[in-house]
Short mmCIF file of C-alpha atoms in Angstrom, two decimals:
data_model
loop_
_atom_site.label_atom_id
_atom_site.label_comp_id
_atom_site.label_asym_id
_atom_site.label_seq_id
_atom_site.Cartn_x
_atom_site.Cartn_y
_atom_site.Cartn_z
CA MET W 1294 126.21 254.04 132.77
CA GLN W 1295 125.08 257.54 133.73
CA TYR W 1296 121.35 258.26 134.10
CA SER W 1297 121.38 260.65 131.14
CA ASP W 1298 122.96 257.96 128.96
CA SER W 1299 120.51 255.27 130.11
CA MET W 1300 117.47 257.46 129.33
CA ALA W 1301 118.79 258.57 125.91
CA ARG W 1302 116.94 257.63 122.73
CA ARG W 1303 118.49 257.10 119.31
CA ILE W 1304 116.73 260.19 117.98
CA GLU W 1305 115.70 263.15 120.10
CA GLU W 1306 112.00 263.78 120.38
CA ALA W 1307 110.24 267.12 120.62
CA LYS W 1308 106.71 265.91 121.16
CA GLN W 1309 104.35 268.52 122.56
CA ARG W 1310 102.15 266.59 124.97
CA GLN W 1311 100.29 268.90 127.33
CA ASP W 1312 100.88 268.23 131.05
CA ASP W 1313 102.49 264.84 130.38
CA GLN W 1314 103.98 263.78 133.72
CA ARG W 1315 105.24 260.36 132.64
CA SER W 1316 108.84 259.27 133.04
CA PRO W 1317 110.85 258.06 130.00
CA LEU W 1318 110.37 254.46 131.16
CA GLN W 1319 106.60 254.93 131.45
CA ARG W 1320 106.61 256.14 127.86
CA ASP W 1321 108.57 253.06 126.82
CA LYS W 1322 105.98 250.79 128.41
CA ALA W 1323 103.14 252.65 126.70
CA ARG W 1324 104.79 252.30 123.28
CA ILE W 1325 105.19 248.56 123.77
CA MET W 1326 101.65 247.99 125.04
CA HIS W 1327 100.06 250.04 122.25
CA SER W 1328 102.14 248.48 119.45
CA ALA W 1329 100.68 246.24 116.76
CA ALA W 1330 103.44 243.69 117.49
CA PHE W 1331 102.18 243.39 121.08
CA ARG W 1332 98.56 242.93 120.02
CA ARG W 1333 99.53 240.15 117.62
CA LEU W 1334 100.78 238.07 120.56
CA GLN W 1335 97.12 237.28 121.35
CA ALA W 1336 97.04 235.09 118.23
CA LYS W 1337 100.47 233.46 118.46
CA THR W 1338 101.14 230.03 119.93
CA GLN W 1339 102.73 229.80 123.38
CA VAL W 1340 102.91 226.00 123.80
CA LEU W 1341 99.53 224.64 122.72
CA GLY W 1342 98.14 225.79 119.38
CA VAL W 1343 96.02 228.92 119.22
CA GLY W 1344 92.36 228.03 118.81
CA MET W 1345 92.59 224.53 120.33
CA ASN W 1346 90.92 225.82 123.52
CA ASP W 1347 90.02 229.19 125.01
CA PHE W 1348 91.54 228.44 128.44
CA TYR W 1349 95.25 228.15 128.02
CA ARG W 1350 97.95 230.70 127.39
CA THR W 1351 98.86 232.54 124.24
CA ARG W 1352 102.06 234.56 123.85
CA LEU W 1353 100.09 237.59 125.06
CA THR W 1354 98.75 236.14 128.31
CA HIS W 1355 102.14 234.58 129.00
CA SER W 1356 103.80 237.98 128.61
CA LEU W 1357 101.29 239.63 130.94
CA GLU W 1358 101.91 236.96 133.58
CA ALA W 1359 105.67 237.28 133.18
CA ALA W 1360 105.34 241.04 133.75
CA GLN W 1361 103.45 240.49 137.00
CA ILE W 1362 106.06 238.00 138.19
CA GLY W 1363 108.89 240.32 137.12
CA THR W 1364 107.64 243.19 139.26
CA GLY W 1365 107.30 240.75 142.16
CA ILE W 1366 110.95 239.74 141.75
CA ALA W 1367 112.04 243.38 141.62
CA ALA W 1368 110.06 244.21 144.79
CA GLN W 1369 111.60 241.24 146.58
CA LEU W 1370 115.12 242.30 145.57
CA ARG W 1371 114.59 245.90 146.63
CA ARG W 1372 113.51 244.72 150.08
CA ALA W 1373 116.40 242.28 150.39
CA TYR W 1374 119.03 244.73 149.05
CA PRO W 1375 118.01 248.24 150.13
CA THR W 1376 121.42 249.66 149.20
CA GLN W 1377 120.86 248.47 145.60
CA ALA W 1378 117.23 249.65 145.38
CA GLU W 1379 118.05 252.47 142.95
CA LEU W 1380 120.03 250.10 140.74
CA ILE W 1381 117.18 247.59 140.46
CA GLY W 1382 114.95 248.62 137.60
CA SER W 1383 111.65 250.40 138.23
CA ASP W 1384 108.42 248.46 137.84
CA HIS W 1385 107.77 250.30 134.58
CA LEU W 1386 111.08 249.07 133.19
CA ILE W 1387 110.66 245.46 134.33
CA GLU W 1388 107.10 245.38 132.98
CA SER W 1389 108.32 246.73 129.65
CA LEU W 1390 110.97 244.04 129.32
CA CYS W 1391 108.57 241.22 130.20
CA LEU W 1392 105.81 242.54 127.96
CA ALA W 1393 108.26 242.87 125.05
CA HIS W 1394 110.36 239.73 125.46
CA ASP W 1395 108.35 237.58 123.02
CA LEU W 1396 107.49 240.19 120.37
CA GLY W 1397 109.90 238.66 117.87
CA HIS W 1398 108.64 235.11 118.04
CA PRO W 1399 107.07 234.03 114.73
CA PRO W 1400 103.82 232.12 114.19
CA TYR W 1401 103.66 228.47 115.26
CA GLY W 1402 106.12 228.75 118.14
CA HIS W 1403 109.39 226.87 117.86
CA GLY W 1404 108.34 225.36 114.53
CA GLY W 1405 108.11 228.79 112.94
CA GLU W 1406 111.43 229.83 114.45
CA VAL W 1407 113.20 226.74 113.10
CA ALA W 1408 111.61 227.28 109.69
CA LEU W 1409 112.78 230.89 109.40
CA ASN W 1410 116.25 230.03 110.68
CA TYR W 1411 116.54 227.37 107.98
CA MET W 1412 115.32 229.68 105.23
CA MET W 1413 117.75 232.37 106.45
CA ARG W 1414 120.69 229.97 106.83
CA ASP W 1415 122.78 231.78 104.20
CA HIS W 1416 121.49 235.25 105.09
CA GLY W 1417 122.33 235.75 108.77
CA GLY W 1418 119.96 233.28 110.41
CA PHE W 1419 116.84 233.92 112.44
CA GLU W 1420 116.14 233.85 116.18
CA GLY W 1421 113.19 235.16 118.17
CA ASN W 1422 115.14 237.25 120.67
CA GLY W 1423 117.12 238.92 117.91
CA GLN W 1424 113.86 239.68 116.11
CA THR W 1425 112.42 241.22 119.29
CA PHE W 1426 115.37 243.63 119.43
CA ARG W 1427 114.89 244.41 115.74
CA ILE W 1428 111.17 245.15 116.17
CA LEU W 1429 111.76 247.46 119.12
CA ALA W 1430 114.70 249.34 117.61
CA ARG W 1431 114.00 249.30 113.86
CA LEU W 1432 110.71 247.88 112.59
CA GLU W 1433 107.68 248.91 114.66
CA PRO W 1434 106.40 252.05 112.90
CA TYR W 1435 106.23 254.39 115.88
CA THR W 1436 108.99 256.28 114.06
CA GLU W 1437 110.02 256.16 110.41
CA SER W 1438 113.31 254.28 110.85
CA PHE W 1439 114.02 253.79 114.58
CA GLY W 1440 111.23 251.48 115.67
CA MET W 1441 109.71 252.49 119.00
CA ASN W 1442 112.75 254.69 119.73
CA LEU W 1443 113.00 253.30 123.26
CA THR W 1444 115.47 254.39 125.91
CA ARG W 1445 118.91 252.82 125.98
CA ARG W 1446 118.25 251.08 129.31
CA THR W 1447 115.11 249.39 127.99
CA LEU W 1448 116.95 248.13 124.91
CA LEU W 1449 119.85 246.91 127.05
CA GLY W 1450 117.41 245.11 129.32
CA VAL W 1451 115.75 243.22 126.50
CA LEU W 1452 119.13 241.84 125.35
CA LYS W 1453 119.13 238.32 126.76
CA TYR W 1454 121.97 237.46 124.35
CA PRO W 1455 123.97 240.67 123.69
CA VAL W 1456 126.30 239.27 121.01
CA LEU W 1457 126.15 239.15 117.22
CA LEU W 1458 125.17 235.83 115.66
CA SER W 1459 128.34 235.89 113.55
CA ARG W 1460 130.37 235.44 116.76
CA LEU W 1461 128.57 232.18 117.51
CA GLY W 1462 128.97 230.39 114.19
CA SER W 1463 126.03 229.71 111.91
CA HIS W 1464 124.31 227.08 109.82
CA SER W 1465 125.49 228.61 106.57
CA ALA W 1466 128.06 225.87 106.08
CA SER W 1467 125.48 223.13 106.76
CA ALA W 1468 123.88 221.30 103.89
CA GLY W 1469 120.20 221.99 103.39
CA ALA W 1470 117.58 219.25 103.60
CA ASP W 1471 116.56 217.44 100.42
CA SER W 1472 113.05 218.81 100.93
CA PHE W 1473 111.22 220.88 103.54
CA ARG W 1474 109.38 217.83 104.78
CA GLN W 1475 112.64 216.08 105.62
CA LEU W 1476 113.98 218.95 107.72
CA LYS W 1477 114.87 217.83 111.26
CA ALA W 1478 114.00 220.64 113.67
CA ASP W 1479 116.65 219.73 116.25
CA GLU W 1480 119.38 220.23 113.66
CA TRP W 1481 118.20 223.78 112.89
CA ALA W 1482 117.50 225.18 116.34
CA PRO W 1483 118.77 228.77 116.12
CA ASP W 1484 121.78 230.27 117.83
CA LYS W 1485 120.88 232.98 120.34
CA GLY W 1486 122.00 236.51 119.51
CA ILE W 1487 121.55 239.73 117.54
CA PHE W 1488 121.45 239.79 113.74
CA ASP W 1489 124.52 241.29 112.10
CA ASP W 1490 122.10 243.51 110.15
CA ASP W 1491 121.43 245.29 113.47
CA ALA W 1492 125.06 245.62 114.61
CA GLU W 1493 124.99 249.43 114.56
CA ILE W 1494 121.99 249.47 116.92
CA LEU W 1495 123.75 247.12 119.32
CA ASP W 1496 126.81 249.39 119.17
CA TRP W 1497 124.63 252.38 120.09
CA VAL W 1498 123.09 250.58 123.07
CA LEU W 1499 126.52 249.62 124.44
CA ALA W 1500 128.29 252.89 123.54
CA PRO W 1501 128.33 254.44 127.07
CA LEU W 1502 129.95 251.35 128.59
CA SER W 1503 133.68 251.21 129.13
CA ASP W 1504 135.81 249.36 126.58
CA HIS W 1505 136.47 246.74 129.24
CA ASP W 1506 132.73 246.17 129.86
CA ARG W 1507 131.92 245.94 126.14
CA ARG W 1508 134.64 243.31 125.64
CA LEU W 1509 133.48 241.33 128.67
CA LEU W 1510 129.82 241.52 127.65
CA SER W 1511 130.70 240.08 124.23
CA GLN W 1512 132.31 236.96 125.71
CA THR W 1513 130.78 233.59 124.90
CA ARG W 1514 130.77 230.16 126.52
CA PRO W 1515 130.21 226.61 125.25
CA GLY W 1516 126.52 225.90 124.70
CA PRO W 1517 124.34 223.00 123.56
CA ASN W 1518 125.59 220.84 120.70
CA GLY W 1519 129.06 222.40 120.86
CA ARG W 1520 127.78 225.82 119.74
CA ARG W 1521 128.58 229.05 121.56
CA ARG W 1522 126.31 231.09 123.85
CA SER W 1523 126.65 234.59 125.25
CA GLN W 1524 127.93 234.53 128.81
CA TYR W 1525 126.61 237.74 130.38
CA ARG W 1526 123.56 240.03 130.37
CA SER W 1527 122.43 243.04 132.38
CA LEU W 1528 120.72 242.90 135.78
CA ASP W 1529 117.44 243.98 134.18
CA ALA W 1530 117.66 241.21 131.58
CA SER W 1531 118.37 238.61 134.27
CA ILE W 1532 115.19 239.63 136.17
CA MET W 1533 113.16 239.46 132.97
CA GLU W 1534 114.58 236.05 132.10
CA MET W 1535 113.84 234.72 135.59
CA ALA W 1536 110.24 235.93 135.34
CA ASP W 1537 109.90 234.31 131.91
CA ASP W 1538 111.23 230.97 133.21
CA ILE W 1539 108.85 230.95 136.18
CA ALA W 1540 105.83 231.90 134.07
CA TYR W 1541 106.70 229.31 131.43
CA SER W 1542 107.35 226.48 133.88
CA VAL W 1543 104.46 226.99 136.28
CA HIS W 1544 101.66 228.39 134.13
CA ASP W 1545 102.24 226.15 131.12
CA LEU W 1546 102.17 223.24 133.57
CA GLU W 1547 98.75 224.45 134.74
CA ASP W 1548 97.47 224.47 131.15
CA ALA W 1549 98.74 220.93 130.60
CA ILE W 1550 97.08 219.63 133.79
CA VAL W 1551 93.72 221.23 133.00
CA MET W 1552 93.79 219.83 129.47
CA GLY W 1553 94.64 216.36 130.75
CA ILE W 1554 97.93 216.26 128.86
CA VAL W 1555 100.01 215.19 131.88
CA SER W 1556 99.12 212.62 134.52
CA TYR W 1557 99.54 212.60 138.28
CA SER W 1558 101.71 209.48 138.04
CA SER W 1559 104.15 211.15 135.62
CA TRP W 1560 104.22 214.23 137.91
CA ARG W 1561 105.08 212.02 140.88
CA ARG W 1562 107.81 210.16 139.00
CA LYS W 1563 109.46 213.04 137.15
CA VAL W 1564 108.93 216.00 139.48
CA ALA W 1565 107.64 215.30 142.99
CA GLU W 1566 109.95 212.45 143.94
CA PRO W 1567 113.19 214.09 142.68
CA ILE W 1568 112.26 217.39 144.40
CA ALA W 1569 111.34 215.63 147.64
CA ALA W 1570 114.78 214.01 147.60
CA ILE W 1571 116.45 217.45 147.82
CA GLY W 1572 115.72 217.42 151.56
CA ASP W 1573 115.83 220.63 153.58
CA ASN W 1574 114.03 222.89 151.14
CA TYR W 1575 110.70 224.74 151.39
CA LEU W 1576 109.35 223.17 148.20
CA ALA W 1577 110.83 219.73 148.89
CA LYS W 1578 108.89 219.56 152.16
CA ARG W 1579 105.62 220.62 150.53
CA ILE W 1580 105.82 219.07 147.07
CA ASP W 1581 103.44 216.20 147.88
CA ALA W 1582 100.73 218.56 149.13
CA ILE W 1583 101.33 220.86 146.14
CA GLY W 1584 100.92 217.95 143.74
CA GLU W 1585 97.64 216.84 145.32
CA LYS W 1586 96.25 220.36 144.91
CA LEU W 1587 97.57 220.70 141.34
CA PHE W 1588 95.71 217.59 140.25
CA SER W 1589 92.63 218.25 142.36
CA ASP W 1590 89.22 218.53 140.71
CA GLU W 1591 88.70 221.73 142.67
CA HIS W 1592 89.87 224.73 140.66
CA HIS W 1593 90.63 226.85 143.72
CA GLN W 1594 92.94 224.13 145.03
CA ARG W 1595 94.91 224.15 141.81
CA LYS W 1596 95.17 227.95 141.85
CA ASP W 1597 96.47 227.80 145.42
CA ALA W 1598 99.16 225.34 144.36
CA ILE W 1599 100.15 227.52 141.40
CA GLY W 1600 100.41 230.54 143.70
CA THR W 1601 102.53 228.57 146.15
CA LEU W 1602 104.99 227.56 143.43
CA VAL W 1603 105.30 231.08 142.00
CA ASN W 1604 105.74 232.60 145.46
CA ALA W 1605 108.41 230.08 146.41
CA PHE W 1606 110.48 230.86 143.33
CA VAL W 1607 110.05 234.65 143.50
CA THR W 1608 111.02 234.83 147.19
CA HIS W 1609 114.15 232.74 146.73
CA ILE W 1610 115.94 234.90 144.18
CA HIS W 1611 119.01 236.89 145.16
CA LEU W 1612 121.67 239.11 143.61
CA GLU W 1613 125.14 237.84 142.73
CA LYS W 1614 128.21 239.46 141.28
CA GLN W 1615 129.20 238.33 137.79
CA GLY W 1616 132.44 238.93 135.94
CA GLU W 1617 134.57 242.00 136.71
CA PHE W 1618 132.37 244.70 135.22
CA ASP W 1619 132.84 248.40 135.85
CA SER W 1620 129.11 249.13 135.53
CA PRO W 1621 126.95 247.98 138.48
CA LEU W 1622 124.14 247.35 136.00
CA LEU W 1623 126.27 244.57 134.51
CA ALA W 1624 128.15 243.52 137.65
CA TYR W 1625 124.99 242.19 139.34
CA HIS W 1626 122.49 239.65 138.14
CA ALA W 1627 119.49 237.87 139.62
CA VAL W 1628 119.84 234.15 140.33
CA MET W 1629 117.68 231.48 141.92
CA GLU W 1630 118.95 230.13 145.22
CA PRO W 1631 120.49 226.62 145.17
CA GLY W 1632 117.88 223.92 145.49
CA PHE W 1633 115.12 226.15 144.18
CA ASP W 1634 116.88 226.40 140.82
CA THR W 1635 116.86 222.59 140.77
CA CYS W 1636 113.11 222.62 141.42
CA LEU W 1637 112.49 225.14 138.66
CA ASN W 1638 114.62 223.18 136.20
CA ARG W 1639 112.65 220.04 137.08
CA LEU W 1640 109.42 221.82 136.21
CA LYS W 1641 110.87 223.20 132.98
CA ARG W 1642 112.10 219.76 131.97
CA PHE W 1643 108.73 218.22 132.81
CA VAL W 1644 106.86 220.73 130.62
CA TYR W 1645 109.35 220.17 127.81
CA GLU W 1646 109.28 216.36 127.91
CA CYS W 1647 105.62 215.76 128.70
CA VAL W 1648 103.98 218.68 126.88
CA ILE W 1649 106.17 220.24 124.19
CA ARG W 1650 107.64 216.94 122.98
CA LYS W 1651 104.25 215.23 123.00
CA PRO W 1652 103.63 213.89 119.45
CA GLU W 1653 100.28 215.67 119.17
CA VAL W 1654 101.97 219.01 119.91
CA GLN W 1655 104.90 218.23 117.64
CA ILE W 1656 102.56 217.43 114.75
CA LEU W 1657 101.07 220.93 115.01
CA GLU W 1658 104.56 222.43 115.27
CA TYR W 1659 105.71 220.45 112.23
CA LYS W 1660 102.69 221.61 110.24
CA GLY W 1661 103.40 225.22 111.12
CA GLN W 1662 107.03 224.72 110.17
CA GLN W 1663 105.97 223.61 106.69
CA VAL W 1664 103.59 226.55 106.31
CA VAL W 1665 106.30 229.07 107.16
CA MET W 1666 108.92 227.54 104.85
CA GLU W 1667 106.51 227.33 101.93
CA LEU W 1668 105.40 230.92 102.43
CA PHE W 1669 109.03 232.04 102.50
CA GLU W 1670 109.85 230.10 99.35
CA ALA W 1671 106.90 231.64 97.52
CA PHE W 1672 107.72 235.23 98.53
CA ALA W 1673 111.41 234.79 97.73
CA SER W 1674 110.57 233.43 94.27
CA ASP W 1675 108.84 236.65 93.14
CA PRO W 1676 108.82 239.33 95.88
CA MET W 1677 107.63 242.19 93.71
CA ARG W 1678 104.61 240.15 92.70
CA LEU W 1679 103.52 238.53 95.98
CA LEU W 1680 104.59 240.77 98.86
CA PRO W 1681 102.35 243.60 100.10
CA LYS W 1682 103.15 246.99 98.57
CA ALA W 1683 104.83 248.40 101.70
CA THR W 1684 106.98 245.28 102.08
CA GLN W 1685 107.87 245.41 98.38
CA LYS W 1686 109.33 248.88 98.96
CA ARG W 1687 111.43 247.62 101.88
CA TRP W 1688 112.59 244.62 99.83
CA GLN W 1689 113.58 246.84 96.91
CA ALA W 1690 115.41 249.25 99.24
CA ALA W 1691 117.36 246.33 100.68
CA ARG W 1692 118.26 245.17 97.16
CA ASP W 1693 119.32 248.68 96.20
CA ALA W 1694 121.61 248.71 99.25
CA GLY W 1695 123.29 245.50 98.07
CA HIS W 1696 121.44 243.03 100.31
CA SER W 1697 119.50 239.92 99.31
CA GLY W 1698 116.16 241.11 100.67
CA HIS W 1699 115.65 237.87 102.58
CA ARG W 1700 115.73 239.69 105.93
CA VAL W 1701 112.72 241.75 104.81
CA ILE W 1702 110.82 238.56 103.97
CA ALA W 1703 111.72 237.11 107.37
CA ASP W 1704 110.48 240.31 109.03
CA TYR W 1705 107.18 240.03 107.17
CA ILE W 1706 106.51 236.37 107.94
CA SER W 1707 107.65 236.54 111.56
CA GLY W 1708 105.12 239.30 112.19
CA MET W 1709 102.19 237.12 111.12
CA THR W 1710 99.80 235.48 113.55
CA ASP W 1711 99.18 231.75 113.29
CA GLU W 1712 95.76 232.24 111.70
CA PHE W 1713 96.91 234.84 109.18
CA ALA W 1714 99.81 232.61 108.06
CA ALA W 1715 97.47 229.63 107.66
CA ARG W 1716 94.91 231.64 105.69
CA LEU W 1717 97.57 233.12 103.42
CA HIS W 1718 99.04 229.65 102.84
CA GLN W 1719 95.61 228.38 101.84
CA ASN W 1720 95.13 231.23 99.40
CA LEU W 1721 98.51 230.52 97.80
CA PHE W 1722 98.48 226.75 97.61
CA THR W 1723 94.99 225.29 98.09
CA PRO W 1724 92.73 224.79 95.04
CA LYS W 1725 89.41 226.67 95.16
CA MET W 1726 90.82 229.09 97.76
CA GLY W 1727 91.38 231.80 95.20
CA ASN W 1728 89.67 234.65 97.04
CA LEU W 1729 91.51 237.95 97.37
CA ALA W 1730 93.84 237.75 100.33
CA GLU W 1731 93.84 240.80 102.58
CA LEU W 1732 97.59 241.32 102.61
CA HIS W 1733 99.02 243.62 105.21
CA SER W 1734 102.53 244.61 106.12
CA PRO W 1735 103.30 244.31 109.86
CA PHE W 1736 106.31 246.61 109.49
#
């Protein structure tokens, strides 16, 4: 992909900004950071529910930490591969991707995502990464119809799963639950990809690539539960994804330890002992000392352990060739070195099993799931009565274009914060909560 192609935007801009010395990628980062969608991340659940405590992460603080880790990975790769330094994305680009990667996640974390995917089962499905792409390229009102109008390289970098959902199969053939309360979340986990509604934007992003690269990038592989997953992504996206994984695994673990959700004995059994068994590995040799500091009563000891873990992962990432791509931006991707990827996966699994799957956390997720589905059902029953005026116009325009309008409702609900969704649900369904709701349209 030529530089001019990678810096292109879907619509040309003729903004007169006096003495503006910023690069196109700096402008992209500014648009993301100043967007309403980014600000809403401060009130969206990361793992533990918003408002349960003022210490642990929200989607916003997680994204900021991922951005810091992402630039660390990029710096490490530039040092290790000086001949590829120009190929590796600038810090402004990597920060943009990490800051933006969770914009599309709905209220109530995975529960909200499952709920919207179920409600959209016959209308193209729902998935947080696909919604992120949609916000950046279509919904956020920086422009009238082209979202933030970001550069092509930024949009390519945010594509963790650069295939249309229709290529992966869908839940449309699956029978719905008898009632919302009987819905099993594991059966409605979303496929990972781009909504078919946004196919023309995906085509624009990939347009400068060779026919061979576009075909290869659209390939899929077997995924969980027999469903398909995209096989490839760009170098930039692989760095962003690595930063996200490290931030999620290490920092969410810190939250769980501070809150007393996980015990030292479970850490020893499920993480420390398996990692120690790896043998000749930097972390394997130090995992006992790291664990003692993690569970220490001294805060500075725990921070030192967290820093040690992050540093170990960041400094053991390298570049590998993937596929037979013509474009170097697709031919390379960032991967964790053997052994260290095992350590990271152990941490991820530990957080999933001992924090996310904890019944107390799942109860909150289930409650949020019900809230989202009931809101969707209400809005779909009478959109021109219940939706905000701006969203009514979008719904009517979708209907006039021959669509169901459900995607507009999904856009509206996914943009809500946890607290706004809960308050709106109360106003709709709780007796004596009949005050005027301050409806707003995120997009």
